[in-house]
Structure formats: structure tokens, C-alpha cells
């Protein structure tokens, strides 16, 4: 089911400045860059070993990232768990008492399938299930 940490997502106001900082401070290079129109986000994935650091910012006022930044400021937004089967993992989480945000898996960036789990059902942490 859970195979590894896929990514840690950090919400930022200035994506270019965050990319530049991580490059200068850690030598991190952008592995993948994508605007996810249906979510209203612009994201850059920096490979860290077998996982990613996802730097993300909102592209429109109603984006969850824009709302998060306005309410909480910059910082960790969610943790992505890589799973073998997103639908199966989501069902197992709900059966264990977790709360699904997405009732069904949906398309994510990089051609993945994703589903989000509410922090109230996962010990205060927003979780994204990621199936490659």
C-alpha cells in the first residue's frame, strides 16, 4: 500500500524565489514544473533522493494554496504518500476512521492519480495519496 514518501509540499508566495533559494542553498534542481489548471497551482518538484520537495503557489484567488497562504502564510502544506493503488489506499484510510477530501481519486500532476485526506482524520496533517 504505502511505498514511500512521494513529496513534502511547501506553499510559497514567490515560486521563483523559492526555487532560486533551494538551488543556491542546496544545489537542488527542478525535476518537473507544471501549472495544474484545475487546482489553480503552479508547482516545481525538486528531487531529493527518491522523493521530492514540491514548491507550490496559487495561480488564482480561489486556489486552496492561495487561501492557505492568506490564512497561514508560507510553510509546509501537505505530505504526499506514494501508494500502489490510490483507490484502495483511500478506502483503507476511510475504513480506519480517516476523512477523505476527494471521494474518488483524480488526475494529479506528472500524470499521477491522487486523492487528499483531511487533516482532521490524519492527526493534523493534510495527506495526498499519489499513485504513479
Short mmCIF file of C-alpha atoms in Angstrom, two decimals:
data_model
loop_
_atom_site.label_atom_id
_atom_site.label_comp_id
_atom_site.label_asym_id
_atom_site.label_seq_id
_atom_site.Cartn_x
_atom_site.Cartn_y
_atom_site.Cartn_z
CA UNK A 1 0.00 0.00 0.00
CA UNK A 2 2.26 2.86 1.22
CA UNK A 3 5.56 2.55 -0.62
CA UNK A 4 7.41 5.76 0.30
CA UNK A 5 7.13 9.47 0.93
CA UNK A 6 6.49 10.92 -2.52
CA UNK A 7 6.90 14.57 -1.58
CA UNK A 8 6.67 17.28 1.03
CA UNK A 9 4.80 20.32 -0.29
CA UNK A 10 5.71 23.84 0.80
CA UNK A 11 3.37 26.70 -0.06
CA UNK A 12 5.24 29.86 -1.08
CA UNK A 13 4.31 33.36 -2.21
CA UNK A 14 7.14 33.65 -4.75
CA UNK A 15 7.83 30.37 -6.53
CA UNK A 16 10.82 31.67 -8.49
CA UNK A 17 12.49 33.00 -5.33
CA UNK A 18 11.89 29.67 -3.55
CA UNK A 19 13.36 27.70 -6.47
CA UNK A 20 16.38 30.00 -6.56
CA UNK A 21 16.91 29.71 -2.80
CA UNK A 22 16.83 25.90 -2.84
CA UNK A 23 19.22 25.86 -5.79
CA UNK A 24 21.71 28.25 -4.17
CA UNK A 25 21.47 26.75 -0.67
CA UNK A 26 21.27 23.05 -1.52
CA UNK A 27 22.13 22.68 -5.19
CA UNK A 28 18.60 21.40 -5.84
CA UNK A 29 17.47 21.34 -9.46
CA UNK A 30 13.92 21.46 -10.79
CA UNK A 31 12.98 17.95 -11.88
CA UNK A 32 9.45 18.82 -13.04
CA UNK A 33 7.49 22.06 -13.38
CA UNK A 34 3.76 22.23 -14.03
CA UNK A 35 0.76 24.52 -13.75
CA UNK A 36 -2.19 22.41 -12.63
CA UNK A 37 -5.07 24.46 -14.02
CA UNK A 38 -7.94 22.58 -12.34
CA UNK A 39 -6.32 23.12 -8.92
CA UNK A 40 -5.11 26.66 -9.62
CA UNK A 41 -1.50 25.94 -8.66
CA UNK A 42 1.96 26.35 -10.13
CA UNK A 43 4.42 23.81 -8.76
CA UNK A 44 8.06 22.87 -9.06
CA UNK A 45 9.36 19.48 -7.96
CA UNK A 46 12.94 19.27 -6.75
CA UNK A 47 14.30 15.73 -6.46
CA UNK A 48 15.72 14.89 -3.05
CA UNK A 49 16.96 11.29 -3.15
CA UNK A 50 13.98 9.12 -4.09
CA UNK A 51 11.43 11.76 -3.05
CA UNK A 52 10.57 15.32 -4.00
CA UNK A 53 10.31 18.72 -2.40
CA UNK A 54 7.28 20.35 -4.01
CA UNK A 55 7.29 24.14 -4.01
CA UNK A 56 3.83 25.43 -4.85
CA UNK A 57 1.94 28.69 -5.19
CA UNK A 58 -1.60 29.62 -6.14
CA UNK A 59 -2.46 30.94 -9.59
CA UNK A 60 -5.92 32.30 -8.78
CA UNK A 61 -7.74 33.70 -5.72
CA UNK A 62 -9.90 30.61 -5.13
CA UNK A 63 -6.98 28.16 -5.14
CA UNK A 64 -6.51 26.16 -1.95
CA UNK A 65 -2.85 27.25 -1.93
CA UNK A 66 -3.79 30.94 -2.25
CA UNK A 67 -6.26 30.52 0.62
CA UNK A 68 -3.68 28.64 2.71
CA UNK A 69 -1.07 31.37 2.16
CA UNK A 70 -3.53 34.14 3.10
CA UNK A 71 -4.59 32.33 6.25
CA UNK A 72 -1.37 30.71 7.48
CA UNK A 73 1.50 32.18 5.47
CA UNK A 74 4.28 30.21 3.86
CA UNK A 75 5.16 26.76 5.11
CA UNK A 76 4.51 23.05 4.87
CA UNK A 77 1.15 22.45 3.19
CA UNK A 78 0.96 18.65 2.92
CA UNK A 79 2.85 15.38 2.72
CA UNK A 80 2.46 13.14 -0.32
CA UNK A 81 2.40 9.39 0.34
CA UNK A 82 3.21 7.20 -2.67
CA UNK A 83 0.82 4.27 -2.86
CA UNK A 84 0.39 1.29 -5.17
CA UNK A 85 -3.35 1.85 -5.61
CA UNK A 86 -4.88 5.22 -4.78
CA UNK A 87 -8.50 4.00 -4.62
CA UNK A 88 -7.55 1.08 -2.38
CA UNK A 89 -5.49 3.31 -0.07
CA UNK A 90 -8.30 5.88 0.15
CA UNK A 91 -10.82 3.16 1.05
CA UNK A 92 -8.48 1.77 3.72
CA UNK A 93 -8.00 5.23 5.25
CA UNK A 94 -11.75 5.85 5.40
CA UNK A 95 -12.30 2.38 6.89
CA UNK A 96 -9.69 3.20 9.55
CA UNK A 97 -11.56 6.39 10.51
CA UNK A 98 -9.86 8.90 8.22
CA UNK A 99 -11.76 11.60 6.36
CA UNK A 100 -11.46 11.83 2.59
CA UNK A 101 -11.47 15.24 0.91
CA UNK A 102 -11.60 13.61 -2.51
CA UNK A 103 -14.29 10.93 -2.58
CA UNK A 104 -12.58 9.34 -5.59
CA UNK A 105 -9.03 9.53 -6.92
CA UNK A 106 -8.47 12.17 -9.60
CA UNK A 107 -5.73 13.24 -12.02
CA UNK A 108 -2.71 14.91 -10.43
CA UNK A 109 0.49 16.42 -11.78
CA UNK A 110 3.15 14.31 -13.54
CA UNK A 111 0.40 12.04 -14.89
CA UNK A 112 -0.29 10.68 -11.41
CA UNK A 113 -3.57 9.76 -9.75
CA UNK A 114 -4.16 11.49 -6.40
CA UNK A 115 -6.60 11.86 -3.52
CA UNK A 116 -6.40 14.12 -0.47
CA UNK A 117 -7.13 13.08 3.11
CA UNK A 118 -8.43 15.69 5.58
CA UNK A 119 -6.08 16.68 8.42
CA UNK A 120 -8.85 16.19 11.00
CA UNK A 121 -8.73 12.47 10.28
CA UNK A 122 -4.96 12.18 9.99
CA UNK A 123 -3.56 13.72 13.16
CA UNK A 124 -3.45 17.30 11.88
CA UNK A 125 -1.61 16.61 8.63
CA UNK A 126 -3.06 17.07 5.15
CA UNK A 127 -2.10 13.94 3.20
CA UNK A 128 -2.02 13.48 -0.55
CA UNK A 129 -2.11 9.90 -1.80
CA UNK A 130 -0.06 9.63 -5.01
CA UNK A 131 -0.18 6.73 -7.45
CA UNK A 132 2.29 6.82 -10.32
#
